[in-house]
């Protein structure tokens, strides 16, 4: 398998953590990529018309994107349990969508502040996306005790969200806002697959 890879993408990181938890990370060749919302990486587009990472090429030459699809493919193909069972699957998928939405909103804030010229920045847009981060994390704060002793697509995605916020939007200071999530993540973040992929 091959994956268009960027070490600082939280969505790529999520896919690679899933691969690591399934014990198959060393079976995936990492293809360097420079995906960008403005200066698009033309090497990715023949495989993924959106030109985004992660994009996975399977051993039988299927092309899969985005991270949600890739993570499900890996989990199914390698018989993982990261998406629960018949009784928990749709709850996990829903919470996965919420955690993914936090990452997506964080990326949009980052792009607005980084990619858009300062004179054209839309502060109300930043405020709206930041509020989405806050309400998304409050959703998990209210049930932080449920996260303990779990390794699944939700806890993996939350880990990627928190470390992306720390790395790209440190002034947001999610740890102070959400002490229940911080207490959980302090324990979860020492897991090998999480610690070794932390952006820096």
PDB file of C-alpha atoms in Angstrom:
ATOM      1  CA  UNK A   1       0.000   0.000   0.000  1.00  0.00           C
ATOM      2  CA  UNK A   2       0.997   3.599  -0.546  1.00  0.00           C
ATOM      3  CA  UNK A   3      -0.267   6.793   1.036  1.00  0.00           C
ATOM      4  CA  UNK A   4       0.187  10.410   0.028  1.00  0.00           C
ATOM      5  CA  UNK A   5       1.642  11.636   3.280  1.00  0.00           C
ATOM      6  CA  UNK A   6       2.187  14.847   5.201  1.00  0.00           C
ATOM      7  CA  UNK A   7       3.515  14.501   8.737  1.00  0.00           C
ATOM      8  CA  UNK A   8       1.675  17.618   9.955  1.00  0.00           C
ATOM      9  CA  UNK A   9      -1.763  16.699   8.613  1.00  0.00           C
ATOM     10  CA  UNK A  10      -4.033  15.550  11.464  1.00  0.00           C
ATOM     11  CA  UNK A  11      -6.053  13.473   8.996  1.00  0.00           C
ATOM     12  CA  UNK A  12      -2.961  11.675   7.698  1.00  0.00           C
ATOM     13  CA  UNK A  13      -1.864  11.156  11.279  1.00  0.00           C
ATOM     14  CA  UNK A  14      -5.225   9.604  12.144  1.00  0.00           C
ATOM     15  CA  UNK A  15      -4.892   7.085   9.302  1.00  0.00           C
ATOM     16  CA  UNK A  16      -1.343   6.212  10.320  1.00  0.00           C
ATOM     17  CA  UNK A  17      -2.307   5.751  13.977  1.00  0.00           C
ATOM     18  CA  UNK A  18      -5.037   3.361  12.853  1.00  0.00           C
ATOM     19  CA  UNK A  19      -2.474   1.495  10.759  1.00  0.00           C
ATOM     20  CA  UNK A  20      -0.095   1.366  13.708  1.00  0.00           C
ATOM     21  CA  UNK A  21      -2.790   0.056  16.057  1.00  0.00           C
ATOM     22  CA  UNK A  22      -3.581  -2.647  13.485  1.00  0.00           C
ATOM     23  CA  UNK A  23       0.093  -3.573  13.242  1.00  0.00           C
ATOM     24  CA  UNK A  24       0.424  -2.760   9.540  1.00  0.00           C
ATOM     25  CA  UNK A  25       2.004   0.713   9.480  1.00  0.00           C
ATOM     26  CA  UNK A  26       5.229  -0.717   8.049  1.00  0.00           C
ATOM     27  CA  UNK A  27       3.259  -2.092   5.082  1.00  0.00           C
ATOM     28  CA  UNK A  28       2.367   1.422   3.892  1.00  0.00           C
ATOM     29  CA  UNK A  29       4.843   3.339   1.741  1.00  0.00           C
ATOM     30  CA  UNK A  30       4.737   7.057   2.451  1.00  0.00           C
ATOM     31  CA  UNK A  31       4.641   9.217  -0.664  1.00  0.00           C
ATOM     32  CA  UNK A  32       5.702  12.807   0.026  1.00  0.00           C
ATOM     33  CA  UNK A  33       2.935  15.331  -0.550  1.00  0.00           C
ATOM     34  CA  UNK A  34       2.506  19.073  -0.259  1.00  0.00           C
ATOM     35  CA  UNK A  35      -1.254  19.480  -0.220  1.00  0.00           C
ATOM     36  CA  UNK A  36      -2.326  23.100   0.149  1.00  0.00           C
ATOM     37  CA  UNK A  37      -5.677  24.876  -0.271  1.00  0.00           C
ATOM     38  CA  UNK A  38      -4.125  27.424  -2.646  1.00  0.00           C
ATOM     39  CA  UNK A  39      -0.987  25.943  -4.217  1.00  0.00           C
ATOM     40  CA  UNK A  40      -2.350  22.465  -4.880  1.00  0.00           C
ATOM     41  CA  UNK A  41      -0.078  19.456  -5.182  1.00  0.00           C
ATOM     42  CA  UNK A  42      -0.480  18.311  -8.790  1.00  0.00           C
ATOM     43  CA  UNK A  43       1.084  14.945  -8.012  1.00  0.00           C
ATOM     44  CA  UNK A  44      -1.961  13.940  -5.965  1.00  0.00           C
ATOM     45  CA  UNK A  45      -4.684  15.074  -8.387  1.00  0.00           C
ATOM     46  CA  UNK A  46      -4.361  12.142 -10.859  1.00  0.00           C
ATOM     47  CA  UNK A  47      -5.276   9.882  -7.924  1.00  0.00           C
ATOM     48  CA  UNK A  48      -7.595  12.180  -5.992  1.00  0.00           C
ATOM     49  CA  UNK A  49      -9.295  15.026  -7.892  1.00  0.00           C
ATOM     50  CA  UNK A  50      -9.475  17.044  -4.671  1.00  0.00           C
ATOM     51  CA  UNK A  51      -5.695  16.916  -4.345  1.00  0.00           C
ATOM     52  CA  UNK A  52      -5.890  16.218  -0.628  1.00  0.00           C
ATOM     53  CA  UNK A  53      -4.159  14.010   1.894  1.00  0.00           C
ATOM     54  CA  UNK A  54      -4.473  11.306   2.933  1.00  0.00           C
ATOM     55  CA  UNK A  55      -4.990   9.413  -0.299  1.00  0.00           C
ATOM     56  CA  UNK A  56      -4.337   5.670  -0.128  1.00  0.00           C
ATOM     57  CA  UNK A  57      -3.436   3.329  -2.986  1.00  0.00           C
ATOM     58  CA  UNK A  58      -4.190  -0.236  -1.977  1.00  0.00           C
ATOM     59  CA  UNK A  59      -2.239  -3.330  -2.983  1.00  0.00           C
ATOM     60  CA  UNK A  60      -4.870  -4.077  -5.632  1.00  0.00           C
ATOM     61  CA  UNK A  61      -4.594  -0.457  -6.888  1.00  0.00           C
ATOM     62  CA  UNK A  62      -7.835   0.890  -5.508  1.00  0.00           C
ATOM     63  CA  UNK A  63      -7.556   4.576  -4.652  1.00  0.00           C
ATOM     64  CA  UNK A  64      -9.267   5.584  -1.418  1.00  0.00           C
ATOM     65  CA  UNK A  65      -9.864   8.990   0.183  1.00  0.00           C
ATOM     66  CA  UNK A  66     -10.529  10.679   2.657  1.00  0.00           C
ATOM     67  CA  UNK A  67      -9.339   9.669   6.133  1.00  0.00           C
ATOM     68  CA  UNK A  68     -12.745   8.330   7.200  1.00  0.00           C
ATOM     69  CA  UNK A  69     -12.821   5.937   4.246  1.00  0.00           C
ATOM     70  CA  UNK A  70      -9.173   4.955   4.640  1.00  0.00           C
ATOM     71  CA  UNK A  71      -9.533   4.224   8.349  1.00  0.00           C
ATOM     72  CA  UNK A  72     -12.623   2.072   7.759  1.00  0.00           C
ATOM     73  CA  UNK A  73     -10.892   0.224   4.931  1.00  0.00           C
ATOM     74  CA  UNK A  74      -7.850  -0.567   7.063  1.00  0.00           C
ATOM     75  CA  UNK A  75      -9.969  -1.603  10.026  1.00  0.00           C
ATOM     76  CA  UNK A  76     -12.148  -3.891   7.885  1.00  0.00           C
ATOM     77  CA  UNK A  77      -9.344  -5.350   5.791  1.00  0.00           C
ATOM     78  CA  UNK A  78      -7.122  -6.137   8.760  1.00  0.00           C
ATOM     79  CA  UNK A  79      -9.963  -7.233  11.034  1.00  0.00           C
ATOM     80  CA  UNK A  80      -9.682  -4.486  13.608  1.00  0.00           C
ATOM     81  CA  UNK A  81     -12.181  -3.453  16.261  1.00  0.00           C
ATOM     82  CA  UNK A  82     -11.682   0.311  16.069  1.00  0.00           C
ATOM     83  CA  UNK A  83     -15.202   0.946  14.741  1.00  0.00           C
ATOM     84  CA  UNK A  84     -17.018  -1.131  17.338  1.00  0.00           C
ATOM     85  CA  UNK A  85     -19.521  -3.889  16.686  1.00  0.00           C
ATOM     86  CA  UNK A  86     -23.091  -4.003  15.424  1.00  0.00           C
ATOM     87  CA  UNK A  87     -24.420  -2.492  18.650  1.00  0.00           C
ATOM     88  CA  UNK A  88     -21.926   0.371  18.972  1.00  0.00           C
ATOM     89  CA  UNK A  89     -20.934   1.130  15.377  1.00  0.00           C
ATOM     90  CA  UNK A  90     -23.300   3.988  14.620  1.00  0.00           C
ATOM     91  CA  UNK A  91     -22.620   5.687  17.943  1.00  0.00           C
ATOM     92  CA  UNK A  92     -18.898   5.532  17.199  1.00  0.00           C
ATOM     93  CA  UNK A  93     -19.450   6.833  13.666  1.00  0.00           C
ATOM     94  CA  UNK A  94     -21.464   9.764  15.015  1.00  0.00           C
ATOM     95  CA  UNK A  95     -18.855  10.664  17.613  1.00  0.00           C
ATOM     96  CA  UNK A  96     -16.165  10.194  14.979  1.00  0.00           C
ATOM     97  CA  UNK A  97     -17.958  12.770  12.825  1.00  0.00           C
ATOM     98  CA  UNK A  98     -18.028  15.202  15.756  1.00  0.00           C
ATOM     99  CA  UNK A  99     -14.312  14.776  16.441  1.00  0.00           C
ATOM    100  CA  UNK A 100     -13.513  15.061  12.724  1.00  0.00           C
ATOM    101  CA  UNK A 101     -15.567  18.268  12.649  1.00  0.00           C
ATOM    102  CA  UNK A 102     -13.384  19.758  15.365  1.00  0.00           C
ATOM    103  CA  UNK A 103     -10.307  19.030  13.256  1.00  0.00           C
ATOM    104  CA  UNK A 104     -11.938  20.454  10.126  1.00  0.00           C
ATOM    105  CA  UNK A 105     -12.914  23.669  11.923  1.00  0.00           C
ATOM    106  CA  UNK A 106      -9.385  23.976  13.318  1.00  0.00           C
ATOM    107  CA  UNK A 107      -7.941  23.631   9.820  1.00  0.00           C
ATOM    108  CA  UNK A 108     -10.303  26.301   8.487  1.00  0.00           C
ATOM    109  CA  UNK A 109      -9.212  28.715  11.214  1.00  0.00           C
ATOM    110  CA  UNK A 110      -5.584  27.942  10.439  1.00  0.00           C
ATOM    111  CA  UNK A 111      -6.116  28.487   6.704  1.00  0.00           C
ATOM    112  CA  UNK A 112      -7.932  31.768   7.290  1.00  0.00           C
ATOM    113  CA  UNK A 113      -5.068  33.051   9.420  1.00  0.00           C
ATOM    114  CA  UNK A 114      -2.258  31.594   7.293  1.00  0.00           C
ATOM    115  CA  UNK A 115      -3.367  31.432   3.677  1.00  0.00           C
ATOM    116  CA  UNK A 116      -5.600  34.490   3.374  1.00  0.00           C
ATOM    117  CA  UNK A 117      -3.908  37.904   3.112  1.00  0.00           C
ATOM    118  CA  UNK A 118      -4.373  39.844   6.336  1.00  0.00           C
ATOM    119  CA  UNK A 119      -6.389  42.604   4.683  1.00  0.00           C
ATOM    120  CA  UNK A 120      -8.917  40.039   3.438  1.00  0.00           C
ATOM    121  CA  UNK A 121      -9.353  38.023   6.621  1.00  0.00           C
ATOM    122  CA  UNK A 122     -12.893  37.523   7.838  1.00  0.00           C
ATOM    123  CA  UNK A 123     -12.950  37.701  11.631  1.00  0.00           C
ATOM    124  CA  UNK A 124     -16.554  36.547  11.870  1.00  0.00           C
ATOM    125  CA  UNK A 125     -15.599  33.399   9.956  1.00  0.00           C
ATOM    126  CA  UNK A 126     -12.787  32.695  12.411  1.00  0.00           C
ATOM    127  CA  UNK A 127     -15.176  33.285  15.312  1.00  0.00           C
ATOM    128  CA  UNK A 128     -17.772  30.934  13.825  1.00  0.00           C
ATOM    129  CA  UNK A 129     -15.281  28.129  13.224  1.00  0.00           C
ATOM    130  CA  UNK A 130     -13.748  28.627  16.658  1.00  0.00           C
ATOM    131  CA  UNK A 131     -17.210  28.340  18.186  1.00  0.00           C
ATOM    132  CA  UNK A 132     -17.641  25.057  16.317  1.00  0.00           C
ATOM    133  CA  UNK A 133     -14.421  23.808  17.952  1.00  0.00           C
ATOM    134  CA  UNK A 134     -15.765  24.858  21.349  1.00  0.00           C
ATOM    135  CA  UNK A 135     -19.191  23.271  21.015  1.00  0.00           C
ATOM    136  CA  UNK A 136     -17.641  20.121  19.534  1.00  0.00           C
ATOM    137  CA  UNK A 137     -15.240  19.740  22.440  1.00  0.00           C
ATOM    138  CA  UNK A 138     -17.948  20.561  24.975  1.00  0.00           C
ATOM    139  CA  UNK A 139     -19.900  17.631  23.540  1.00  0.00           C
ATOM    140  CA  UNK A 140     -17.020  15.350  24.535  1.00  0.00           C
ATOM    141  CA  UNK A 141     -16.253  17.158  27.803  1.00  0.00           C
ATOM    142  CA  UNK A 142     -19.741  16.294  28.994  1.00  0.00           C
ATOM    143  CA  UNK A 143     -18.937  12.592  28.649  1.00  0.00           C
ATOM    144  CA  UNK A 144     -15.186  12.544  29.150  1.00  0.00           C
ATOM    145  CA  UNK A 145     -15.458   9.678  31.647  1.00  0.00           C
ATOM    146  CA  UNK A 146     -16.695   7.441  28.826  1.00  0.00           C
ATOM    147  CA  UNK A 147     -13.377   7.814  26.985  1.00  0.00           C
ATOM    148  CA  UNK A 148     -11.198   6.011  29.500  1.00  0.00           C
ATOM    149  CA  UNK A 149      -9.824   2.548  28.733  1.00  0.00           C
ATOM    150  CA  UNK A 150     -10.800   2.821  25.071  1.00  0.00           C
ATOM    151  CA  UNK A 151      -8.847   2.654  21.844  1.00  0.00           C
ATOM    152  CA  UNK A 152     -11.130   3.277  18.897  1.00  0.00           C
ATOM    153  CA  UNK A 153     -11.669   5.669  16.022  1.00  0.00           C
ATOM    154  CA  UNK A 154     -13.159   8.315  18.347  1.00  0.00           C
ATOM    155  CA  UNK A 155     -10.316   8.413  20.866  1.00  0.00           C
ATOM    156  CA  UNK A 156      -7.742   8.343  18.055  1.00  0.00           C
ATOM    157  CA  UNK A 157      -9.448  11.250  16.275  1.00  0.00           C
ATOM    158  CA  UNK A 158      -9.712  13.295  19.462  1.00  0.00           C
ATOM    159  CA  UNK A 159      -5.995  12.788  20.060  1.00  0.00           C
ATOM    160  CA  UNK A 160      -5.278  14.160  16.597  1.00  0.00           C
ATOM    161  CA  UNK A 161      -7.582  17.121  17.244  1.00  0.00           C
ATOM    162  CA  UNK A 162      -5.946  18.047  20.545  1.00  0.00           C
ATOM    163  CA  UNK A 163      -2.388  17.827  19.246  1.00  0.00           C
ATOM    164  CA  UNK A 164      -3.292  19.824  16.138  1.00  0.00           C
ATOM    165  CA  UNK A 165      -4.785  22.560  18.324  1.00  0.00           C
ATOM    166  CA  UNK A 166      -1.655  22.569  20.497  1.00  0.00           C
ATOM    167  CA  UNK A 167       0.601  22.745  17.452  1.00  0.00           C
ATOM    168  CA  UNK A 168      -1.277  25.183  15.212  1.00  0.00           C
ATOM    169  CA  UNK A 169      -3.648  27.143  17.483  1.00  0.00           C
ATOM    170  CA  UNK A 170      -1.969  27.145  20.913  1.00  0.00           C
ATOM    171  CA  UNK A 171      -3.733  30.330  22.015  1.00  0.00           C
ATOM    172  CA  UNK A 172      -7.025  28.435  22.022  1.00  0.00           C
ATOM    173  CA  UNK A 173      -5.782  26.607  25.166  1.00  0.00           C
ATOM    174  CA  UNK A 174      -8.248  23.719  25.089  1.00  0.00           C
ATOM    175  CA  UNK A 175      -6.694  22.186  28.217  1.00  0.00           C
ATOM    176  CA  UNK A 176      -7.884  25.038  30.414  1.00  0.00           C
ATOM    177  CA  UNK A 177     -11.342  25.106  28.832  1.00  0.00           C
ATOM    178  CA  UNK A 178     -11.949  21.360  29.067  1.00  0.00           C
ATOM    179  CA  UNK A 179     -10.351  19.882  32.206  1.00  0.00           C
ATOM    180  CA  UNK A 180     -12.157  16.567  31.892  1.00  0.00           C
ATOM    181  CA  UNK A 181     -10.741  16.010  28.415  1.00  0.00           C
ATOM    182  CA  UNK A 182      -7.300  17.123  29.559  1.00  0.00           C
ATOM    183  CA  UNK A 183      -7.320  14.580  32.410  1.00  0.00           C
ATOM    184  CA  UNK A 184      -8.286  11.820  29.972  1.00  0.00           C
ATOM    185  CA  UNK A 185      -5.770  12.877  27.337  1.00  0.00           C
ATOM    186  CA  UNK A 186      -2.899  13.098  29.807  1.00  0.00           C
ATOM    187  CA  UNK A 187      -3.306   9.339  30.251  1.00  0.00           C
ATOM    188  CA  UNK A 188      -4.142   8.453  26.644  1.00  0.00           C
ATOM    189  CA  UNK A 189      -1.320  10.477  25.059  1.00  0.00           C
ATOM    190  CA  UNK A 190       1.394   8.172  26.425  1.00  0.00           C
ATOM    191  CA  UNK A 191       0.122   5.365  24.189  1.00  0.00           C
ATOM    192  CA  UNK A 192       2.948   4.513  21.763  1.00  0.00           C
ATOM    193  CA  UNK A 193       0.988   5.095  18.551  1.00  0.00           C
ATOM    194  CA  UNK A 194      -0.041   8.542  19.811  1.00  0.00           C
ATOM    195  CA  UNK A 195       3.237   9.667  21.334  1.00  0.00           C
ATOM    196  CA  UNK A 196       5.436   8.761  18.392  1.00  0.00           C
ATOM    197  CA  UNK A 197       3.246  10.554  15.824  1.00  0.00           C
ATOM    198  CA  UNK A 198       2.781  13.803  17.751  1.00  0.00           C
ATOM    199  CA  UNK A 199       3.473  16.801  15.462  1.00  0.00           C
ATOM    200  CA  UNK A 200       6.546  18.859  16.250  1.00  0.00           C
TER     201      UNK A 200
END
